[in-house]
Amino acid sequence: MAMNDVSIYDSGLREECGVFGIYNRDGDNVSRSIYYGLSALQHRGQESCGIAVFDTNGPKRQAAFHKSLGLVNEVFKPEILDSLNGNIGVGHVRYSTTGAVTQENAQPLVLNYMKGTLALAHNGNLVNMAELRHELEYTGAIFHTTIDSEVIAYHIARSRVHTPSVEEAVYESAKKLKGAYSLVIMSPRKLIGVRDPWGLKPLCLGKRGNSYILASESCALTAIDAEFIRDIEPGEIITITPTEIYSDYRLSKQHTGRQARCIFEYIYFARLDSKIDGFNVYDARIRAGSALARSYPVDADLVVGVPDSGLCAAQGYALESGIPFALAFHKNSYMGRTFIKPTQQERESAVKIKLSILESVVKDKRLILVDDSIVRGTTIKNLITMLKQAGALEVHVRISSPPFLYPCYFGTDVPSNQQLIASSMTPEEICADIGADSLGYMKIEHLQAMVPNLPICTACFNADYPMDVSDANPSEEKC
């Protein structure tokens, strides 16, 4: 991981980033709206965050910005928000996977260049980052971060020197990008959103009064009482100006590959109350649990889920099977970001602090335990031990994703093959290792049932990557 310390959920997955942008055409300050939008996206990144704003009636080179390590409510105190005066702005929350967790790598990135000032927030990961970075380095570019977002920003700034508008510079740069990305870009007078032509990363458009918003998830729109208008289309570049909104679809028209939404947005990453590409996340997880129940029925007394992302799939399993759903865990919501030394004993203790067992619920019961994934196997093994110590007679594990066998190159923190338990053990061996009475993974062919007819990426399960990844490095610093 990115730190010397290890999260108590070190065996789980992480999303890299969340982006948010807003343009208030009436000239009102937007910093607090960005704050609340980022707070709603906090699940997408808990290591650093930042806000940058412009006053569209002020000087073009005077962006106000602040970014630091920490959660949104830790970084942005009222006095800091009061100092960020502007009616157009972008924000970012970040989780990194490798390299140092430093303030320099926090976003948004703010660049001053010949044509003015640019601020950029990025979610995703480029598979051709090394090529693009070398292209810039050979012509004298000096980098201040280790993230591919800076590479994108530099290419836009360089293209802007030779193009008539910032949105044209964004298009010329986006043509070079290969990988997953949703971008929110701010110039002194425009707000621009870009979604990769594969559709791997989500981005949506909203409206509140005379303000227009771009965000990674619709839950961020709800947080500021904004109306959801639509999802940004794969390959779309949308530009919001003081007088109009228009879209450029040249990227999507030039795209010759297939579309592939990240299925883990629906399995794990996105918030329950979000709607992405026409599908409610809550409903998708219910359908996942139903598919598990049809594939792996078992006699049991209760269906329970691992908080939080396993709960909906557990409900879906219960509805399909007719076995009652119950809460078996109490989650300590006040731990915040707790990082501990990576010794096995301390990891096990930390899991017990984060989740405690409701003994009266599980005692003398045969349980079906539903979770979203097994990566290294550490967390699920500890939870099974805790349930049996509390008196559970049997624990049958059902997982709402297939086994992880391959790395993700697009911005999801799937570890290397050596760290993936499924790459070195069969399901039967994993079942014995974690102490379960039986184990059933979601079948790859059933993933589509979560989001019918929506093209999805399943590469981390079957190596069916939507693009050539031969030059990619899954350990590169992301967003």
Coordinates of C-alpha atoms in Angstrom, one line a residue:
M1 CA 0.0 0.0 0.0
A2 CA 0.9 3.6 -0.1
M3 CA 1.9 4.0 3.5
N4 CA 4.1 2.3 6.0
D5 CA 0.9 1.7 8.1
V6 CA -1.9 -0.5 7.0
S7 CA -5.6 0.1 7.1
I8 CA -7.7 -2.2 9.2
Y9 CA -9.3 -3.1 5.9
D10 CA -6.0 -3.8 4.3
S11 CA -7.4 -6.9 2.6
G12 CA -10.2 -4.9 0.8
L13 CA -10.4 -2.9 -2.3
R14 CA -10.1 0.9 -2.8
E15 CA -11.3 3.3 -5.4
E16 CA -8.8 6.0 -6.3
C17 CA -10.6 9.3 -6.5
G18 CA -13.8 11.4 -6.7
V19 CA -14.2 14.6 -8.7
F20 CA -16.6 17.5 -8.4
G21 CA -17.0 20.8 -10.3
I22 CA -19.5 23.6 -10.2
Y23 CA -20.2 26.8 -12.1
N24 CA -22.5 29.4 -10.6
R25 CA -23.6 31.8 -13.3
D26 CA -25.0 34.2 -10.8
G27 CA -21.6 34.9 -9.4
D28 CA -22.2 33.3 -6.0
N29 CA -19.4 31.7 -4.0
V30 CA -19.2 27.9 -4.6
S31 CA -16.6 26.7 -2.1
R32 CA -19.2 25.4 0.4
S33 CA -21.1 23.6 -2.3
I34 CA -17.8 21.9 -3.3
Y35 CA -17.2 21.0 0.3
Y36 CA -20.5 19.3 0.7
G37 CA -20.2 17.6 -2.7
L38 CA -16.7 16.2 -1.7
S39 CA -18.1 15.1 1.6
A40 CA -20.7 13.0 -0.3
L41 CA -17.9 11.5 -2.4
Q42 CA -15.6 10.8 0.6
H43 CA -16.0 7.0 0.2
R44 CA -14.1 7.3 -3.1
G45 CA -10.9 8.6 -1.4
Q46 CA -9.9 9.3 2.2
E47 CA -6.2 10.2 2.1
S48 CA -6.2 13.7 0.6
C49 CA -8.6 16.3 -0.8
G50 CA -8.6 19.8 -2.3
I51 CA -10.6 22.7 -3.7
A52 CA -9.7 25.3 -6.3
V53 CA -11.9 28.2 -7.3
F54 CA -11.9 31.2 -9.7
D55 CA -13.9 34.4 -9.7
T56 CA -15.0 34.6 -13.3
N57 CA -15.2 38.4 -13.0
G58 CA -11.7 38.6 -11.5
P59 CA -8.1 38.4 -12.9
K60 CA -7.5 35.2 -15.0
R61 CA -4.4 34.1 -13.1
Q62 CA -5.7 34.4 -9.5
A63 CA -7.0 31.0 -8.6
A64 CA -7.6 30.4 -4.9
F65 CA -7.0 26.8 -3.8
H66 CA -6.2 24.7 -0.8
K67 CA -5.4 21.0 -0.6
S68 CA -3.9 18.7 2.1
L69 CA -3.8 15.2 3.5
G70 CA -6.9 14.2 5.5
L71 CA -10.6 13.9 5.2
V72 CA -12.8 16.7 3.8
N73 CA -14.0 17.9 7.3
E74 CA -10.4 17.8 8.6
V75 CA -8.8 19.8 5.8
F76 CA -11.5 22.4 5.2
K77 CA -12.3 24.5 8.3
P78 CA -14.7 27.4 8.0
E79 CA -11.9 30.0 7.8
I80 CA -10.3 28.1 4.9
L81 CA -13.6 27.9 3.0
D82 CA -14.1 31.6 3.6
S83 CA -10.8 32.3 1.9
L84 CA -11.8 30.4 -1.2
N85 CA -13.9 33.0 -3.0
G86 CA -15.1 32.2 -6.5
N87 CA -18.1 31.2 -8.5
I88 CA -16.5 28.4 -10.5
G89 CA -14.5 25.6 -8.9
V90 CA -13.3 22.0 -8.8
G91 CA -12.7 19.6 -6.0
H92 CA -11.1 16.2 -5.5
V93 CA -10.9 13.4 -2.9
R94 CA -8.1 10.9 -3.4
Y95 CA -6.8 7.5 -2.3
S96 CA -3.4 6.4 -3.6
T97 CA -2.1 2.8 -4.1
T98 CA 1.7 3.2 -4.4
G99 CA 4.3 5.8 -3.8
A100 CA 4.3 8.4 -1.1
V101 CA 1.1 9.9 0.2
T102 CA 2.2 13.5 0.0
Q103 CA 0.5 16.8 -0.2
E104 CA 2.2 17.4 -3.6
N105 CA 0.2 14.5 -5.0
A106 CA -3.1 15.9 -3.7
Q107 CA -5.5 17.4 -6.2
P108 CA -6.8 19.5 -7.9
L109 CA -3.7 20.4 -9.8
V110 CA -3.3 24.1 -10.5
L111 CA -1.0 25.2 -13.4
N112 CA 0.0 28.7 -14.4
Y113 CA 1.1 28.7 -18.0
M114 CA 1.4 31.1 -21.0
K115 CA -2.3 31.2 -21.7
G116 CA -3.5 31.6 -18.1
T117 CA -4.3 29.2 -15.3
L118 CA -5.8 25.7 -15.4
A119 CA -7.1 23.5 -12.6
L120 CA -7.7 19.8 -13.0
A121 CA -9.2 16.9 -11.0
H122 CA -8.9 13.4 -12.3
N123 CA -10.3 10.0 -11.4
G124 CA -8.8 7.0 -13.1
N125 CA -5.5 5.6 -14.4
L126 CA -3.8 5.8 -17.8
V127 CA -2.1 2.7 -19.3
N128 CA 0.1 4.9 -21.5
M129 CA 1.3 7.2 -18.8
A130 CA 5.0 6.4 -19.2
E131 CA 4.9 7.2 -22.9
L132 CA 3.1 10.5 -22.4
R133 CA 5.4 11.5 -19.5
H134 CA 8.5 10.7 -21.5
E135 CA 7.2 12.8 -24.3
L136 CA 7.0 15.8 -22.0
E137 CA 10.3 15.1 -20.2
Y138 CA 12.2 15.0 -23.5
T139 CA 11.0 18.5 -24.2
G140 CA 12.0 19.9 -20.8
A141 CA 9.0 19.4 -18.6
I142 CA 9.7 19.2 -14.9
F143 CA 7.2 17.2 -12.8
H144 CA 6.3 18.0 -9.2
T145 CA 4.2 14.9 -8.6
T146 CA 4.3 11.2 -9.4
I147 CA 0.7 11.0 -10.6
D148 CA -0.6 10.7 -14.2
S149 CA -3.0 13.6 -13.6
E150 CA -0.1 16.0 -13.9
V151 CA 0.8 14.5 -17.2
I152 CA -2.7 15.1 -18.5
A153 CA -2.6 18.7 -17.2
Y154 CA 0.7 19.4 -18.9
H155 CA -0.5 18.1 -22.2
I156 CA -3.6 20.3 -22.1
A157 CA -1.5 23.3 -21.2
R158 CA 0.9 22.7 -24.1
S159 CA -1.9 22.0 -26.5
R160 CA -3.6 25.3 -25.5
V161 CA -0.7 27.3 -26.8
H162 CA -1.5 26.1 -30.3
T163 CA -5.3 25.9 -30.2
P164 CA -8.1 28.5 -30.2
S165 CA -9.8 27.5 -27.0
V166 CA -9.2 25.5 -23.8
E167 CA -11.9 22.9 -24.8
E168 CA -10.1 22.3 -28.1
A169 CA -6.8 21.8 -26.2
V170 CA -8.6 19.3 -24.0
Y171 CA -9.8 17.4 -27.0
E172 CA -6.3 17.4 -28.6
S173 CA -4.9 16.0 -25.3
A174 CA -7.7 13.5 -24.7
K175 CA -7.0 11.9 -28.1
K176 CA -3.6 10.8 -26.7
L177 CA -5.0 9.3 -23.5
K178 CA -5.4 5.6 -23.2
G179 CA -7.0 4.2 -20.1
A180 CA -9.7 5.2 -17.6
Y181 CA -10.5 8.8 -16.7
S182 CA -13.1 11.2 -15.8
L183 CA -11.8 14.7 -15.7
V184 CA -13.2 18.0 -14.4
I185 CA -11.2 20.9 -15.7
M186 CA -11.5 24.6 -14.8
S187 CA -10.2 27.6 -16.7
P188 CA -10.9 31.1 -15.5
R189 CA -14.2 31.3 -17.5
K190 CA -15.2 27.7 -18.3
L191 CA -15.9 24.3 -16.6
I192 CA -15.1 21.2 -18.7
G193 CA -15.9 17.6 -18.1
V194 CA -14.4 14.6 -19.9
R195 CA -15.3 10.9 -19.7
D196 CA -13.1 8.2 -21.3
P197 CA -14.5 6.7 -24.5
W198 CA -14.7 3.2 -22.8
G199 CA -16.9 4.6 -20.1
L200 CA -14.8 3.0 -17.4
K201 CA -15.1 5.9 -14.9
P202 CA -18.5 7.6 -14.1
L203 CA -19.3 11.3 -14.5
C204 CA -22.7 13.0 -14.3
L205 CA -24.2 16.4 -14.9
G206 CA -26.5 18.2 -12.5
K207 CA -28.2 21.6 -12.0
R208 CA -29.3 23.8 -9.1
G209 CA -30.8 27.1 -9.9
N210 CA -28.3 28.8 -12.2
S211 CA -25.5 26.5 -11.2
Y212 CA -24.3 23.5 -13.2
I213 CA -22.4 20.7 -11.6
L214 CA -20.2 17.8 -12.7
A215 CA -19.6 14.9 -10.3
S216 CA -18.3 11.4 -10.1
E217 CA -21.7 10.2 -8.6
S218 CA -25.2 11.5 -8.4
C219 CA -25.1 11.3 -4.6
A220 CA -22.9 14.4 -4.7
L221 CA -25.7 16.2 -6.5
T222 CA -28.2 15.1 -3.8
A223 CA -25.9 16.4 -1.1
I224 CA -26.2 20.0 -2.4
D225 CA -29.9 19.7 -3.4
A226 CA -29.1 19.7 -7.1
E227 CA -31.2 18.0 -9.8
F228 CA -29.6 15.1 -11.7
I229 CA -29.7 15.8 -15.4
R230 CA -27.9 13.0 -17.1
D231 CA -24.7 10.9 -17.2
I232 CA -21.9 12.2 -19.3
E233 CA -21.6 9.9 -22.3
P234 CA -18.4 7.8 -22.9
G235 CA -16.0 9.9 -25.0
E236 CA -18.0 13.1 -24.4
I237 CA -16.3 16.5 -23.7
I238 CA -18.9 18.8 -22.1
T239 CA -18.2 22.6 -21.7
I240 CA -20.1 24.9 -19.4
T241 CA -19.6 28.7 -20.2
P242 CA -21.3 31.8 -18.8
T243 CA -24.0 31.6 -21.5
E244 CA -24.2 28.0 -22.9
I245 CA -23.5 24.3 -22.5
Y246 CA -22.3 22.3 -25.4
S247 CA -20.7 18.9 -26.0
D248 CA -18.0 17.5 -28.3
Y249 CA -18.5 13.9 -29.3
R250 CA -15.4 13.6 -31.6
L251 CA -13.7 11.3 -29.1
S252 CA -16.6 8.8 -29.0
K253 CA -17.0 8.9 -32.8
Q254 CA -13.3 8.1 -33.2
H255 CA -13.3 5.3 -30.7
T256 CA -13.1 1.9 -32.4
G257 CA -13.0 -0.3 -29.3
R258 CA -15.9 -1.4 -27.1
Q259 CA -17.3 0.3 -24.1
A260 CA -16.7 -1.2 -20.7
R261 CA -18.1 0.2 -17.4
C262 CA -16.3 -0.8 -14.3
I263 CA -18.6 -3.4 -12.7
F264 CA -17.1 -2.7 -9.3
E265 CA -18.8 0.7 -9.2
Y266 CA -22.0 -1.4 -8.7
I267 CA -20.5 -4.1 -6.6
Y268 CA -18.6 -2.0 -4.2
F269 CA -17.3 1.5 -5.0
A270 CA -20.4 3.7 -5.6
R271 CA -22.7 4.9 -2.8
L272 CA -26.0 3.1 -2.4
D273 CA -28.0 6.1 -3.3
S274 CA -26.2 6.8 -6.5
K275 CA -27.5 6.1 -10.0
I276 CA -24.9 5.4 -12.7
D277 CA -25.6 5.0 -16.4
G278 CA -29.2 4.4 -15.8
F279 CA -28.9 1.9 -13.0
N280 CA -29.5 2.4 -9.2
V281 CA -26.5 1.0 -7.3
Y282 CA -28.9 -0.4 -4.6
D283 CA -31.0 -2.3 -7.1
A284 CA -27.8 -3.7 -8.8
R285 CA -26.6 -5.1 -5.5
I286 CA -29.9 -6.7 -4.7
R287 CA -29.8 -8.4 -8.1
A288 CA -26.3 -9.7 -7.3
G289 CA -27.5 -11.3 -4.1
S290 CA -30.4 -12.9 -5.9
A291 CA -28.0 -14.4 -8.5
L292 CA -25.9 -15.8 -5.6
A293 CA -28.9 -17.4 -4.0
R294 CA -29.9 -19.1 -7.3
S295 CA -26.3 -20.3 -7.9
Y296 CA -25.4 -21.4 -4.4
P297 CA -28.5 -22.4 -2.2
V298 CA -27.8 -23.8 1.2
D299 CA -29.9 -24.7 4.3
A300 CA -29.4 -22.0 6.9
D301 CA -31.2 -20.0 9.5
L302 CA -30.1 -16.4 8.7
V303 CA -28.5 -14.4 5.9
V304 CA -26.1 -11.7 7.1
G305 CA -23.9 -9.2 5.3
V306 CA -20.6 -7.6 5.9
P307 CA -21.1 -3.8 6.4
D308 CA -21.5 -1.8 4.3
S309 CA -21.3 -3.1 0.8
G310 CA -22.2 -6.7 1.6
L311 CA -25.6 -5.7 3.2
C312 CA -27.6 -5.2 0.0
A313 CA -26.4 -8.4 -1.7
A314 CA -27.3 -10.2 1.6
Q315 CA -30.8 -8.7 1.3
G316 CA -31.0 -9.9 -2.2
Y317 CA -29.9 -13.4 -1.2
A318 CA -32.5 -13.4 1.5
L319 CA -35.3 -12.2 -0.8
E320 CA -34.5 -14.9 -3.4
S321 CA -34.0 -17.7 -0.9
G322 CA -36.7 -17.0 1.6
I323 CA -34.2 -17.2 4.4
P324 CA -34.6 -14.3 6.9
F325 CA -32.1 -11.4 6.7
A326 CA -30.5 -10.2 9.9
L327 CA -27.8 -7.8 11.1
A328 CA -24.9 -9.7 12.6
F329 CA -22.4 -6.9 13.1
H330 CA -22.4 -3.5 14.8
K331 CA -20.1 -1.1 12.9
N332 CA -18.2 1.5 14.9
S333 CA -18.9 4.6 12.8
Y334 CA -16.7 6.8 14.9
M335 CA -13.3 5.2 14.1
G336 CA -12.7 7.4 11.1
R337 CA -9.4 6.7 9.3
T338 CA -7.6 4.3 11.6
F339 CA -4.2 3.1 10.5
I340 CA -2.2 0.6 12.5
K341 CA 1.1 -1.2 12.4
P342 CA 0.9 -4.2 10.0
T343 CA 1.3 -7.0 12.4
Q344 CA -1.2 -9.8 12.2
Q345 CA -2.2 -9.6 15.9
E346 CA -2.9 -5.8 15.6
R347 CA -4.9 -6.3 12.4
E348 CA -7.1 -8.8 14.1
S349 CA -7.7 -6.5 17.1
A350 CA -8.5 -3.6 14.8
V351 CA -11.2 -5.6 12.9
K352 CA -12.8 -6.3 16.3
I353 CA -12.8 -2.6 17.1
K354 CA -14.3 -1.7 13.7
L355 CA -16.9 -4.5 13.7
S356 CA -18.4 -6.3 16.7
I357 CA -20.7 -9.3 16.7
L358 CA -24.3 -9.2 17.8
E359 CA -24.0 -12.5 19.8
S360 CA -27.7 -12.8 20.5
V361 CA -28.4 -12.8 16.7
V362 CA -25.8 -15.4 15.6
K363 CA -25.6 -17.8 18.6
D364 CA -26.7 -21.3 17.6
K365 CA -27.5 -20.2 14.1
R366 CA -26.4 -21.4 10.7
L367 CA -25.4 -18.3 8.8
I368 CA -25.0 -17.3 5.2
L369 CA -22.4 -14.5 5.2
V370 CA -22.4 -12.3 2.2
D371 CA -19.5 -9.9 1.2
D372 CA -18.5 -8.1 -2.0
S373 CA -15.1 -9.6 -2.5
I374 CA -12.2 -11.7 -1.2
V375 CA -8.8 -10.1 -2.1
R376 CA -6.2 -11.5 0.3
G377 CA -8.6 -13.3 2.6
T378 CA -7.5 -11.6 5.9
T379 CA -10.7 -9.8 6.8
I380 CA -13.2 -12.5 5.9
K381 CA -11.2 -15.1 7.9
N382 CA -11.2 -12.9 11.0
L383 CA -15.0 -12.3 10.7
I384 CA -15.7 -16.0 10.4
T385 CA -13.6 -16.7 13.5
M386 CA -15.5 -14.0 15.4
L387 CA -18.9 -15.3 14.3
K388 CA -18.0 -18.9 15.4
Q389 CA -16.6 -17.6 18.7
A390 CA -19.9 -15.9 19.2
G391 CA -21.7 -19.2 18.8
A392 CA -22.5 -19.5 15.1
L393 CA -22.9 -23.2 14.2
E394 CA -22.0 -22.8 10.5
V395 CA -20.8 -19.9 8.3
H396 CA -21.5 -20.3 4.6
V397 CA -19.7 -17.5 2.6
R398 CA -21.2 -16.0 -0.5
I399 CA -19.2 -13.4 -2.5
S400 CA -21.0 -11.0 -4.9
S401 CA -18.0 -10.9 -7.3
P402 CA -16.0 -13.7 -9.0
P403 CA -12.5 -14.5 -7.8
F404 CA -9.8 -11.9 -8.4
L405 CA -7.2 -13.4 -10.7
Y406 CA -5.7 -10.4 -12.6
P407 CA -4.6 -6.9 -11.8
C408 CA -6.6 -3.8 -12.7
Y409 CA -4.9 -1.1 -14.8
F410 CA -7.7 1.4 -14.7
G411 CA -7.7 2.8 -11.2
T412 CA -9.0 0.1 -8.9
D413 CA -6.5 -1.0 -6.2
V414 CA -6.5 -4.7 -7.0
P415 CA -3.1 -6.0 -5.8
S416 CA -0.5 -7.9 -7.8
N417 CA -1.3 -11.6 -8.6
Q418 CA 1.0 -12.8 -5.8
Q419 CA -1.2 -11.0 -3.2
L420 CA -4.5 -12.3 -4.6
I421 CA -5.6 -15.4 -2.7
A422 CA -7.5 -16.8 -5.6
S423 CA -4.4 -16.8 -7.8
S424 CA -2.7 -19.4 -5.6
M425 CA -5.6 -21.3 -4.1
T426 CA -8.7 -23.1 -5.5
P427 CA -12.1 -22.0 -4.1
E428 CA -12.1 -25.2 -2.1
E429 CA -8.7 -24.4 -0.6
I430 CA -9.8 -20.8 0.1
C431 CA -12.9 -22.1 1.9
A432 CA -10.7 -24.3 4.1
D433 CA -8.2 -21.5 4.7
I434 CA -10.8 -18.9 5.8
G435 CA -12.7 -21.4 8.0
A436 CA -16.0 -21.3 6.1
D437 CA -18.4 -24.2 5.9
S438 CA -18.9 -23.5 2.2
L439 CA -17.9 -20.8 -0.3
G440 CA -19.6 -19.6 -3.4
Y441 CA -18.4 -16.8 -5.7
M442 CA -20.5 -14.9 -8.2
K443 CA -20.3 -16.5 -11.6
I444 CA -18.8 -14.2 -14.3
E445 CA -21.7 -14.9 -16.6
H446 CA -24.1 -13.6 -13.9
L447 CA -22.5 -10.2 -13.5
Q448 CA -24.4 -8.8 -16.4
A449 CA -27.6 -9.4 -14.5
M450 CA -26.7 -6.6 -12.2
V451 CA -26.8 -4.1 -15.0
P452 CA -28.7 -5.7 -17.9
N453 CA -27.4 -4.7 -21.4
L454 CA -24.8 -2.3 -20.1
P455 CA -21.3 -3.1 -21.4
I456 CA -19.0 -4.0 -18.4
C457 CA -15.3 -4.6 -17.7
T458 CA -14.6 -8.0 -16.1
A459 CA -10.8 -7.9 -16.7
C460 CA -9.8 -8.5 -13.1
F461 CA -11.7 -11.7 -13.2
N462 CA -10.9 -13.1 -16.7
A463 CA -8.1 -10.9 -18.2
D464 CA -10.6 -9.6 -20.9
Y465 CA -9.2 -6.1 -20.9
P466 CA -11.1 -3.6 -23.1
M467 CA -7.8 -2.3 -24.5
D468 CA -4.2 -3.3 -24.9
V469 CA -2.4 -3.2 -21.5
S470 CA 0.9 -4.7 -22.5
D471 CA 2.8 -1.5 -21.7
A472 CA 0.9 -0.8 -18.5
N473 CA 2.1 -1.1 -14.9
P474 CA -0.6 -1.7 -12.3
S475 CA 1.7 -0.4 -9.6
E476 CA 2.1 3.1 -11.2
E477 CA 0.7 6.0 -9.1
K478 CA -2.9 6.6 -10.0
C479 CA -4.9 9.9 -10.3

